[in-house]
Amino acid sequence: FYSSAQEGILIFYHIKDLQYEIKICADISQPISSLIFSPDYTSLLLVTDQGTVYSYRPARSGEVVKLLDTSSSCFLAADFLTPGNNYCVSVTISGEVQVWSLEDGTFLSKLNLGIEVYVT
Protein backbone atom coordinates (compact mmCIF):
# COMPACT_ATOMS: atom_id res chain seq x y z
CA PHE A 1 0.00 0.00 0.00
CA TYR A 2 0.98 3.64 -0.47
CA SER A 3 1.31 6.27 2.21
CA SER A 4 2.62 9.81 2.40
CA ALA A 5 4.73 11.54 4.99
CA GLN A 6 4.31 15.15 6.16
CA GLU A 7 7.50 16.10 4.33
CA GLY A 8 5.99 15.22 0.94
CA ILE A 9 7.44 11.75 0.57
CA LEU A 10 5.42 9.00 -1.13
CA ILE A 11 6.14 5.63 0.47
CA PHE A 12 5.23 2.13 -0.75
CA TYR A 13 4.90 -0.67 1.81
CA HIS A 14 5.11 -4.22 0.44
CA ILE A 15 3.81 -6.58 3.12
CA LYS A 16 3.94 -10.36 2.79
CA ASP A 17 3.27 -12.61 5.75
CA LEU A 18 5.39 -11.26 8.62
CA GLN A 19 7.91 -9.55 6.32
CA TYR A 20 7.68 -6.04 4.94
CA GLU A 21 9.68 -3.82 2.64
CA ILE A 22 9.59 -0.01 2.52
CA LYS A 23 10.38 1.89 -0.67
CA ILE A 24 10.53 5.68 -1.06
CA CYS A 25 8.83 6.35 -4.41
CA ALA A 26 8.89 10.13 -4.68
CA ASP A 27 9.87 13.24 -2.77
CA ILE A 28 7.90 16.30 -3.85
CA SER A 29 8.94 18.45 -0.86
CA GLN A 30 5.37 19.61 -0.11
CA PRO A 31 2.94 18.07 2.38
CA ILE A 32 0.62 15.66 0.54
CA SER A 33 -3.04 16.16 1.48
CA SER A 34 -4.53 13.28 -0.52
CA LEU A 35 -3.68 10.28 -2.66
CA ILE A 36 -6.22 9.29 -5.34
CA PHE A 37 -5.93 6.11 -7.41
CA SER A 38 -7.16 5.87 -10.99
CA PRO A 39 -10.04 3.45 -11.58
CA ASP A 40 -7.65 0.75 -12.86
CA TYR A 41 -4.98 1.48 -10.20
CA THR A 42 -2.25 2.30 -12.75
CA SER A 43 -1.89 5.96 -11.74
CA LEU A 44 -1.95 7.86 -8.50
CA LEU A 45 -2.68 11.57 -8.05
CA LEU A 46 -0.68 13.30 -5.32
CA VAL A 47 -2.46 16.46 -4.17
CA THR A 48 -0.59 18.89 -1.90
CA ASP A 49 -1.85 21.39 0.65
CA GLN A 50 -0.53 24.20 -1.56
CA GLY A 51 -2.63 23.11 -4.57
CA THR A 52 -0.01 21.31 -6.62
CA VAL A 53 -1.10 18.08 -8.31
CA TYR A 54 1.30 15.35 -9.43
CA SER A 55 0.70 12.13 -11.34
CA TYR A 56 2.65 9.05 -10.24
CA ARG A 57 2.78 5.90 -12.37
CA PRO A 58 4.53 2.95 -10.69
CA ALA A 59 4.76 0.95 -13.93
CA ARG A 60 6.70 3.79 -15.61
CA SER A 61 9.73 3.55 -13.34
CA GLY A 62 7.97 5.64 -10.73
CA GLU A 63 7.74 8.69 -12.95
CA VAL A 64 6.29 11.74 -11.18
CA VAL A 65 4.82 14.46 -13.40
CA LYS A 66 3.69 17.85 -12.10
CA LEU A 67 0.24 18.39 -13.62
CA LEU A 68 -0.67 21.74 -12.18
CA ASP A 69 0.40 24.30 -9.64
CA THR A 70 -2.45 26.44 -8.39
CA SER A 71 -0.65 28.08 -5.49
CA SER A 72 -1.90 31.47 -6.67
CA SER A 73 -5.58 30.44 -6.81
CA CYS A 74 -8.01 28.87 -4.37
CA PHE A 75 -7.58 25.21 -5.30
CA LEU A 76 -10.12 22.76 -3.85
CA ALA A 77 -9.71 19.29 -5.30
CA ALA A 78 -8.57 17.05 -8.15
CA ASP A 79 -9.64 13.65 -9.40
CA PHE A 80 -9.47 11.37 -12.42
CA LEU A 81 -11.87 12.08 -15.26
CA THR A 82 -13.46 8.75 -16.09
CA PRO A 83 -13.96 6.56 -18.02
CA GLY A 84 -10.32 5.83 -18.65
CA ASN A 85 -7.16 7.08 -17.00
CA ASN A 86 -5.94 9.68 -19.46
CA TYR A 87 -7.27 12.87 -17.87
CA CYS A 88 -7.45 14.66 -14.55
CA VAL A 89 -9.95 17.33 -13.53
CA SER A 90 -9.39 20.06 -10.93
CA VAL A 91 -11.67 22.70 -9.44
CA THR A 92 -11.08 26.03 -7.67
CA ILE A 93 -13.26 27.88 -5.16
CA SER A 94 -14.09 30.44 -7.86
CA GLY A 95 -15.74 27.67 -9.92
CA GLU A 96 -13.10 27.10 -12.57
CA VAL A 97 -12.98 23.45 -13.68
CA GLN A 98 -9.82 22.46 -15.56
CA VAL A 99 -8.92 19.31 -17.50
CA TRP A 100 -5.30 18.07 -17.70
CA SER A 101 -3.56 15.28 -19.61
CA LEU A 102 -2.04 12.65 -17.34
CA GLU A 103 0.55 11.79 -19.99
CA ASP A 104 2.55 14.99 -19.70
CA GLY A 105 0.55 17.46 -17.60
CA THR A 106 -0.69 19.44 -20.59
CA PHE A 107 -3.56 21.82 -19.83
CA LEU A 108 -6.42 20.88 -22.18
CA SER A 109 -9.55 22.80 -21.29
CA LYS A 110 -11.36 24.85 -18.69
CA LEU A 111 -14.92 25.76 -17.85
CA ASN A 112 -15.98 28.57 -15.52
CA LEU A 113 -19.14 27.58 -13.64
CA GLY A 114 -19.81 31.17 -12.62
CA ILE A 115 -20.43 30.24 -8.98
CA GLU A 116 -18.31 29.56 -5.92
CA VAL A 117 -17.67 25.86 -5.26
CA TYR A 118 -17.48 24.13 -1.89
CA VAL A 119 -16.36 20.60 -1.05
CA THR A 120 -18.41 18.82 1.60
Tab-separated table of N, CA and C in Angstrom:
chain	number	residue	atom	x	y	z
A	1	PHE	N	0.833	-1.185	0.000
A	1	PHE	CA	0.000	0.000	0.000
A	1	PHE	C	0.873	1.241	0.000
A	2	TYR	N	0.267	2.360	-0.393
A	2	TYR	CA	0.981	3.637	-0.469
A	2	TYR	C	0.580	4.518	0.702
A	3	SER	N	1.535	5.326	1.127
A	3	SER	CA	1.314	6.269	2.209
A	3	SER	C	2.153	7.508	1.915
A	4	SER	N	1.807	8.605	2.571
A	4	SER	CA	2.615	9.811	2.399
A	4	SER	C	3.030	10.346	3.758
A	5	ALA	N	4.201	10.935	3.779
A	5	ALA	CA	4.733	11.541	4.990
A	5	ALA	C	4.499	13.050	4.934
A	6	GLN	N	4.540	13.699	6.070
A	6	GLN	CA	4.312	15.146	6.156
A	6	GLN	C	5.290	15.939	5.306
A	7	GLU	N	6.473	15.393	5.082
A	7	GLU	CA	7.503	16.102	4.334
A	7	GLU	C	7.288	16.030	2.823
A	8	GLY	N	6.248	15.330	2.364
A	8	GLY	CA	5.986	15.218	0.940
A	8	GLY	C	6.620	14.007	0.297
A	9	ILE	N	6.829	12.968	1.074
A	9	ILE	CA	7.440	11.747	0.567
A	9	ILE	C	6.357	10.693	0.367
A	10	LEU	N	6.330	10.097	-0.825
A	10	LEU	CA	5.419	9.004	-1.126
A	10	LEU	C	6.142	7.705	-0.823
A	11	ILE	N	5.523	6.866	0.003
A	11	ILE	CA	6.141	5.632	0.470
A	11	ILE	C	5.277	4.445	0.065
A	12	PHE	N	5.919	3.377	-0.418
A	12	PHE	CA	5.233	2.134	-0.745
A	12	PHE	C	5.650	1.069	0.262
A	13	TYR	N	4.658	0.416	0.871
A	13	TYR	CA	4.898	-0.669	1.809
A	13	TYR	C	4.473	-1.975	1.146
A	14	HIS	N	5.410	-2.880	0.961
A	14	HIS	CA	5.105	-4.215	0.444
A	14	HIS	C	5.116	-5.167	1.636
A	15	ILE	N	3.947	-5.719	1.948
A	15	ILE	CA	3.807	-6.580	3.118
A	15	ILE	C	3.446	-7.982	2.655
A	16	LYS	N	4.216	-8.961	3.103
A	16	LYS	CA	3.938	-10.365	2.790
A	16	LYS	C	4.231	-11.187	4.033
A	17	ASP	N	3.183	-11.840	4.515
A	17	ASP	CA	3.271	-12.614	5.749
A	17	ASP	C	3.762	-11.703	6.881
A	18	LEU	N	4.850	-12.067	7.526
A	18	LEU	CA	5.388	-11.258	8.616
A	18	LEU	C	6.538	-10.367	8.168
A	19	GLN	N	6.830	-10.347	6.873
A	19	GLN	CA	7.907	-9.546	6.319
A	19	GLN	C	7.334	-8.302	5.645
A	20	TYR	N	8.093	-7.238	5.655
A	20	TYR	CA	7.683	-6.038	4.941
A	20	TYR	C	8.907	-5.334	4.363
A	21	GLU	N	8.647	-4.591	3.302
A	21	GLU	CA	9.683	-3.816	2.639
A	21	GLU	C	9.153	-2.406	2.428
A	22	ILE	N	9.977	-1.408	2.685
A	22	ILE	CA	9.591	-0.008	2.515
A	22	ILE	C	10.409	0.579	1.366
A	23	LYS	N	9.705	1.261	0.461
A	23	LYS	CA	10.376	1.894	-0.669
A	23	LYS	C	9.915	3.344	-0.763
A	24	ILE	N	10.863	4.274	-0.835
A	24	ILE	CA	10.528	5.682	-1.064
A	24	ILE	C	10.358	5.855	-2.569
A	25	CYS	N	9.161	6.256	-2.984
A	25	CYS	CA	8.826	6.349	-4.406
A	25	CYS	C	9.046	7.737	-4.979
A	26	ALA	N	8.764	8.764	-4.185
A	26	ALA	CA	8.887	10.134	-4.683
A	26	ALA	C	9.038	11.085	-3.507
A	27	ASP	N	9.726	12.176	-3.754
A	27	ASP	CA	9.869	13.245	-2.768
A	27	ASP	C	9.517	14.544	-3.479
A	28	ILE	N	8.334	15.082	-3.176
A	28	ILE	CA	7.898	16.303	-3.847
A	28	ILE	C	8.076	17.539	-2.967
A	29	SER	N	8.579	17.351	-1.770
A	29	SER	CA	8.942	18.450	-0.860
A	29	SER	C	7.786	19.375	-0.492
A	30	GLN	N	6.564	18.880	-0.569
A	30	GLN	CA	5.370	19.606	-0.111
A	30	GLN	C	4.476	18.602	0.600
A	31	PRO	N	3.839	18.994	1.698
A	31	PRO	CA	2.944	18.070	2.379
A	31	PRO	C	1.830	17.583	1.447
A	32	ILE	N	1.636	16.265	1.393
A	32	ILE	CA	0.615	15.655	0.537
A	32	ILE	C	-0.686	15.570	1.323
A	33	SER	N	-1.756	16.168	0.780
A	33	SER	CA	-3.041	16.161	1.482
A	33	SER	C	-3.910	14.977	1.092
A	34	SER	N	-3.750	14.461	-0.143
A	34	SER	CA	-4.532	13.279	-0.519
A	34	SER	C	-3.851	12.502	-1.637
A	35	LEU	N	-4.136	11.208	-1.638
A	35	LEU	CA	-3.678	10.277	-2.664
A	35	LEU	C	-4.926	9.696	-3.305
A	36	ILE	N	-5.018	9.752	-4.640
A	36	ILE	CA	-6.217	9.288	-5.335
A	36	ILE	C	-5.788	8.334	-6.445
A	37	PHE	N	-6.246	7.076	-6.380
A	37	PHE	CA	-5.934	6.106	-7.412
A	37	PHE	C	-6.866	6.234	-8.594
A	38	SER	N	-6.337	5.940	-9.792
A	38	SER	CA	-7.156	5.867	-10.994
A	38	SER	C	-8.056	4.635	-10.885
A	39	PRO	N	-9.124	4.593	-11.663
A	39	PRO	CA	-10.041	3.446	-11.584
A	39	PRO	C	-9.371	2.087	-11.813
A	40	ASP	N	-8.326	2.028	-12.635
A	40	ASP	CA	-7.646	0.749	-12.863
A	40	ASP	C	-6.366	0.598	-12.031
A	41	TYR	N	-6.116	1.510	-11.125
A	41	TYR	CA	-4.984	1.484	-10.199
A	41	TYR	C	-3.616	1.554	-10.885
A	42	THR	N	-3.547	2.148	-12.072
A	42	THR	CA	-2.251	2.300	-12.750
A	42	THR	C	-1.613	3.652	-12.481
A	43	SER	N	-2.398	4.617	-12.023
A	43	SER	CA	-1.894	5.962	-11.736
A	43	SER	C	-2.382	6.408	-10.369
A	44	LEU	N	-1.621	7.308	-9.808
A	44	LEU	CA	-1.946	7.856	-8.497
A	44	LEU	C	-1.774	9.365	-8.566
A	45	LEU	N	-2.800	10.115	-8.145
A	45	LEU	CA	-2.676	11.566	-8.054
A	45	LEU	C	-2.192	11.920	-6.658
A	46	LEU	N	-1.190	12.776	-6.581
A	46	LEU	CA	-0.685	13.299	-5.315
A	46	LEU	C	-1.106	14.754	-5.259
A	47	VAL	N	-1.947	15.096	-4.307
A	47	VAL	CA	-2.458	16.461	-4.165
A	47	VAL	C	-1.852	17.056	-2.906
A	48	THR	N	-1.247	18.250	-3.044
A	48	THR	CA	-0.593	18.885	-1.899
A	48	THR	C	-1.493	19.940	-1.263
A	49	ASP	N	-1.131	20.332	-0.060
A	49	ASP	CA	-1.852	21.394	0.653
A	49	ASP	C	-1.781	22.722	-0.085
A	50	GLN	N	-0.718	22.944	-0.844
A	50	GLN	CA	-0.526	24.204	-1.562
A	50	GLN	C	-1.247	24.238	-2.902
A	51	GLY	N	-1.894	23.125	-3.316
A	51	GLY	CA	-2.626	23.107	-4.571
A	51	GLY	C	-1.842	22.614	-5.767
A	52	THR	N	-0.752	21.909	-5.531
A	52	THR	CA	-0.007	21.306	-6.621
A	52	THR	C	-0.472	19.867	-6.775
A	53	VAL	N	-0.646	19.432	-8.028
A	53	VAL	CA	-1.099	18.077	-8.305
A	53	VAL	C	-0.042	17.377	-9.154
A	54	TYR	N	0.336	16.178	-8.722
A	54	TYR	CA	1.305	15.350	-9.426
A	54	TYR	C	0.643	14.042	-9.823
A	55	SER	N	1.118	13.457	-10.914
A	55	SER	CA	0.704	12.126	-11.336
A	55	SER	C	1.885	11.195	-11.105
A	56	TYR	N	1.617	10.051	-10.493
A	56	TYR	CA	2.651	9.050	-10.242
A	56	TYR	C	2.213	7.737	-10.878
A	57	ARG	N	3.086	7.163	-11.701
A	57	ARG	CA	2.781	5.899	-12.373
A	57	ARG	C	3.861	4.878	-12.013
A	58	PRO	N	3.536	3.951	-11.122
A	58	PRO	CA	4.534	2.953	-10.688
A	58	PRO	C	5.100	2.123	-11.834
A	59	ALA	N	4.297	1.787	-12.826
A	59	ALA	CA	4.760	0.953	-13.933
A	59	ALA	C	5.736	1.685	-14.851
A	60	ARG	N	5.789	2.991	-14.776
A	60	ARG	CA	6.703	3.789	-15.606
A	60	ARG	C	7.918	4.224	-14.795
A	61	SER	N	8.527	3.288	-14.149
A	61	SER	CA	9.727	3.548	-13.337
A	61	SER	C	9.492	4.592	-12.265
A	62	GLY	N	8.265	4.694	-11.788
A	62	GLY	CA	7.970	5.645	-10.730
A	62	GLY	C	8.028	7.083	-11.164
A	63	GLU	N	7.700	7.337	-12.412
A	63	GLU	CA	7.740	8.691	-12.953
A	63	GLU	C	6.716	9.587	-12.252
A	64	VAL	N	7.166	10.752	-11.785
A	64	VAL	CA	6.290	11.741	-11.180
A	64	VAL	C	6.237	12.951	-12.107
A	65	VAL	N	5.008	13.332	-12.496
A	65	VAL	CA	4.822	14.458	-13.405
A	65	VAL	C	3.980	15.513	-12.706
A	66	LYS	N	4.482	16.753	-12.665
A	66	LYS	CA	3.687	17.846	-12.104
A	66	LYS	C	2.619	18.215	-13.122
A	67	LEU	N	1.344	18.085	-12.716
A	67	LEU	CA	0.238	18.387	-13.618
A	67	LEU	C	-0.161	19.839	-13.539
A	68	LEU	N	-0.299	20.350	-12.323
A	68	LEU	CA	-0.669	21.740	-12.181
A	68	LEU	C	-0.192	22.287	-10.857
A	69	ASP	N	-0.009	23.595	-10.843
A	69	ASP	CA	0.405	24.297	-9.638
A	69	ASP	C	-0.513	25.494	-9.492
A	70	THR	N	-1.446	25.393	-8.558
A	70	THR	CA	-2.451	26.444	-8.393
A	70	THR	C	-2.203	27.253	-7.131
A	71	SER	N	-0.961	27.387	-6.739
A	71	SER	CA	-0.652	28.076	-5.489
A	71	SER	C	-1.150	29.519	-5.468
A	72	SER	N	-1.421	30.091	-6.636
A	72	SER	CA	-1.903	31.467	-6.670
A	72	SER	C	-3.434	31.560	-6.687
A	73	SER	N	-4.117	30.424	-6.821
A	73	SER	CA	-5.582	30.441	-6.812
A	73	SER	C	-6.100	29.613	-5.648
A	74	CYS	N	-7.388	29.570	-5.494
A	74	CYS	CA	-8.007	28.867	-4.370
A	74	CYS	C	-8.397	27.455	-4.804
A	75	PHE	N	-7.420	26.582	-4.866
A	75	PHE	CA	-7.582	25.205	-5.298
A	75	PHE	C	-8.395	24.416	-4.274
A	76	LEU	N	-9.329	23.596	-4.748
A	76	LEU	CA	-10.120	22.756	-3.851
A	76	LEU	C	-9.788	21.281	-3.957
A	77	ALA	N	-9.859	20.729	-5.168
A	77	ALA	CA	-9.706	19.290	-5.301
A	77	ALA	C	-9.318	18.901	-6.716
A	78	ALA	N	-8.882	17.631	-6.845
A	78	ALA	CA	-8.566	17.047	-8.149
A	78	ALA	C	-8.975	15.590	-8.116
A	79	ASP	N	-9.274	15.054	-9.290
A	79	ASP	CA	-9.637	13.646	-9.396
A	79	ASP	C	-9.464	13.209	-10.838
A	80	PHE	N	-9.544	11.901	-11.068
A	80	PHE	CA	-9.473	11.371	-12.416
A	80	PHE	C	-10.784	11.625	-13.131
A	81	LEU	N	-10.692	11.899	-14.418
A	81	LEU	CA	-11.866	12.080	-15.257
A	81	LEU	C	-12.108	10.735	-15.932
A	82	THR	N	-13.192	10.086	-15.575
A	82	THR	CA	-13.463	8.749	-16.091
A	82	THR	C	-14.575	8.790	-17.115
A	83	PRO	N	-14.705	7.825	-18.014
A	83	PRO	CA	-13.963	6.560	-18.021
A	83	PRO	C	-12.539	6.751	-18.534
A	84	GLY	N	-11.724	5.778	-18.233
A	84	GLY	CA	-10.324	5.826	-18.654
A	84	GLY	C	-9.443	6.463	-17.606
A	85	ASN	N	-8.166	6.546	-17.924
A	85	ASN	CA	-7.162	7.081	-16.996
A	85	ASN	C	-6.270	8.102	-17.664
A	86	ASN	N	-6.778	8.769	-18.696
A	86	ASN	CA	-5.940	9.677	-19.459
A	86	ASN	C	-6.029	11.124	-19.006
A	87	TYR	N	-7.032	11.464	-18.209
A	87	TYR	CA	-7.271	12.866	-17.869
A	87	TYR	C	-7.547	13.048	-16.387
A	88	CYS	N	-7.222	14.250	-15.931
A	88	CYS	CA	-7.447	14.663	-14.550
A	88	CYS	C	-8.286	15.940	-14.596
A	89	VAL	N	-9.145	16.118	-13.614
A	89	VAL	CA	-9.947	17.330	-13.526
A	89	VAL	C	-9.669	17.990	-12.174
A	90	SER	N	-9.592	19.314	-12.176
A	90	SER	CA	-9.393	20.056	-10.930
A	90	SER	C	-10.452	21.147	-10.849
A	91	VAL	N	-10.676	21.642	-9.638
A	91	VAL	CA	-11.667	22.704	-9.442
A	91	VAL	C	-11.140	23.689	-8.405
A	92	THR	N	-11.462	24.974	-8.611
A	92	THR	CA	-11.082	26.029	-7.675
A	92	THR	C	-12.330	26.560	-6.977
A	93	ILE	N	-12.136	27.290	-5.894
A	93	ILE	CA	-13.257	27.880	-5.161
A	93	ILE	C	-14.065	28.812	-6.054
A	94	SER	N	-13.402	29.495	-6.981
A	94	SER	CA	-14.093	30.440	-7.864
A	94	SER	C	-14.965	29.749	-8.909
A	95	GLY	N	-14.897	28.414	-8.993
A	95	GLY	CA	-15.736	27.671	-9.916
A	95	GLY	C	-15.097	27.343	-11.244
A	96	GLU	N	-13.779	27.449	-11.328
A	96	GLU	CA	-13.101	27.098	-12.572
A	96	GLU	C	-12.731	25.615	-12.546
A	97	VAL	N	-13.267	24.869	-13.518
A	97	VAL	CA	-12.984	23.449	-13.676
A	97	VAL	C	-11.974	23.318	-14.811
A	98	GLN	N	-10.886	22.592	-14.561
A	98	GLN	CA	-9.820	22.461	-15.557
A	98	GLN	C	-9.564	20.982	-15.848
A	99	VAL	N	-9.236	20.674	-17.093
A	99	VAL	CA	-8.921	19.307	-17.498
A	99	VAL	C	-7.457	19.261	-17.929
A	100	TRP	N	-6.732	18.222	-17.466
A	100	TRP	CA	-5.303	18.068	-17.701
A	100	TRP	C	-5.020	16.683	-18.258
A	101	SER	N	-4.019	16.570	-19.106
A	101	SER	CA	-3.559	15.284	-19.609
A	101	SER	C	-2.667	14.636	-18.566
A	102	LEU	N	-2.883	13.365	-18.287
A	102	LEU	CA	-2.038	12.653	-17.345
A	102	LEU	C	-0.740	12.171	-17.996
A	103	GLU	N	-0.671	12.201	-19.297
A	103	GLU	CA	0.551	11.786	-19.990
A	103	GLU	C	1.707	12.725	-19.706
A	104	ASP	N	1.452	14.036	-19.835
A	104	ASP	CA	2.550	14.991	-19.701
A	104	ASP	C	2.171	16.258	-18.933
A	105	GLY	N	0.963	16.297	-18.368
A	105	GLY	CA	0.549	17.460	-17.596
A	105	GLY	C	0.056	18.619	-18.437
A	106	THR	N	-0.227	18.380	-19.697
A	106	THR	CA	-0.688	19.442	-20.588
A	106	THR	C	-2.092	19.911	-20.194
A	107	PHE	N	-2.246	21.231	-20.080
A	107	PHE	CA	-3.562	21.820	-19.832
A	107	PHE	C	-4.380	21.676	-21.108
A	108	LEU	N	-5.609	21.144	-21.001
A	108	LEU	CA	-6.425	20.879	-22.184
A	108	LEU	C	-7.637	21.784	-22.312
A	109	SER	N	-8.302	22.055	-21.192
A	109	SER	CA	-9.546	22.803	-21.290
A	109	SER	C	-9.951	23.339	-19.923
A	110	LYS	N	-10.812	24.353	-19.944
A	110	LYS	CA	-11.362	24.847	-18.685
A	110	LYS	C	-12.789	25.318	-18.911
A	111	LEU	N	-13.536	25.320	-17.835
A	111	LEU	CA	-14.924	25.761	-17.846
A	111	LEU	C	-15.151	26.549	-16.569
A	112	ASN	N	-15.665	27.761	-16.700
A	112	ASN	CA	-15.977	28.570	-15.522
A	112	ASN	C	-17.457	28.390	-15.215
A	113	LEU	N	-17.747	27.843	-14.035
A	113	LEU	CA	-19.136	27.580	-13.638
A	113	LEU	C	-19.888	28.836	-13.251
A	114	GLY	N	-19.169	29.907	-12.968
A	114	GLY	CA	-19.809	31.175	-12.623
A	114	GLY	C	-20.344	31.231	-11.200
A	115	ILE	N	-20.009	30.265	-10.379
A	115	ILE	CA	-20.431	30.242	-8.983
A	115	ILE	C	-19.267	29.768	-8.115
A	116	GLU	N	-19.318	30.076	-6.842
A	116	GLU	CA	-18.314	29.559	-5.917
A	116	GLU	C	-18.601	28.084	-5.640
A	117	VAL	N	-17.548	27.300	-5.464
A	117	VAL	CA	-17.672	25.863	-5.258
A	117	VAL	C	-17.177	25.525	-3.853
A	118	TYR	N	-17.856	24.598	-3.213
A	118	TYR	CA	-17.480	24.129	-1.887
A	118	TYR	C	-17.414	22.612	-1.888
A	119	VAL	N	-16.473	22.050	-1.178
A	119	VAL	CA	-16.356	20.601	-1.050
A	119	VAL	C	-16.903	20.220	0.314
A	120	THR	N	-17.828	19.267	0.323
A	120	THR	CA	-18.408	18.823	1.598
A	120	THR	C	-18.074	17.398	1.859
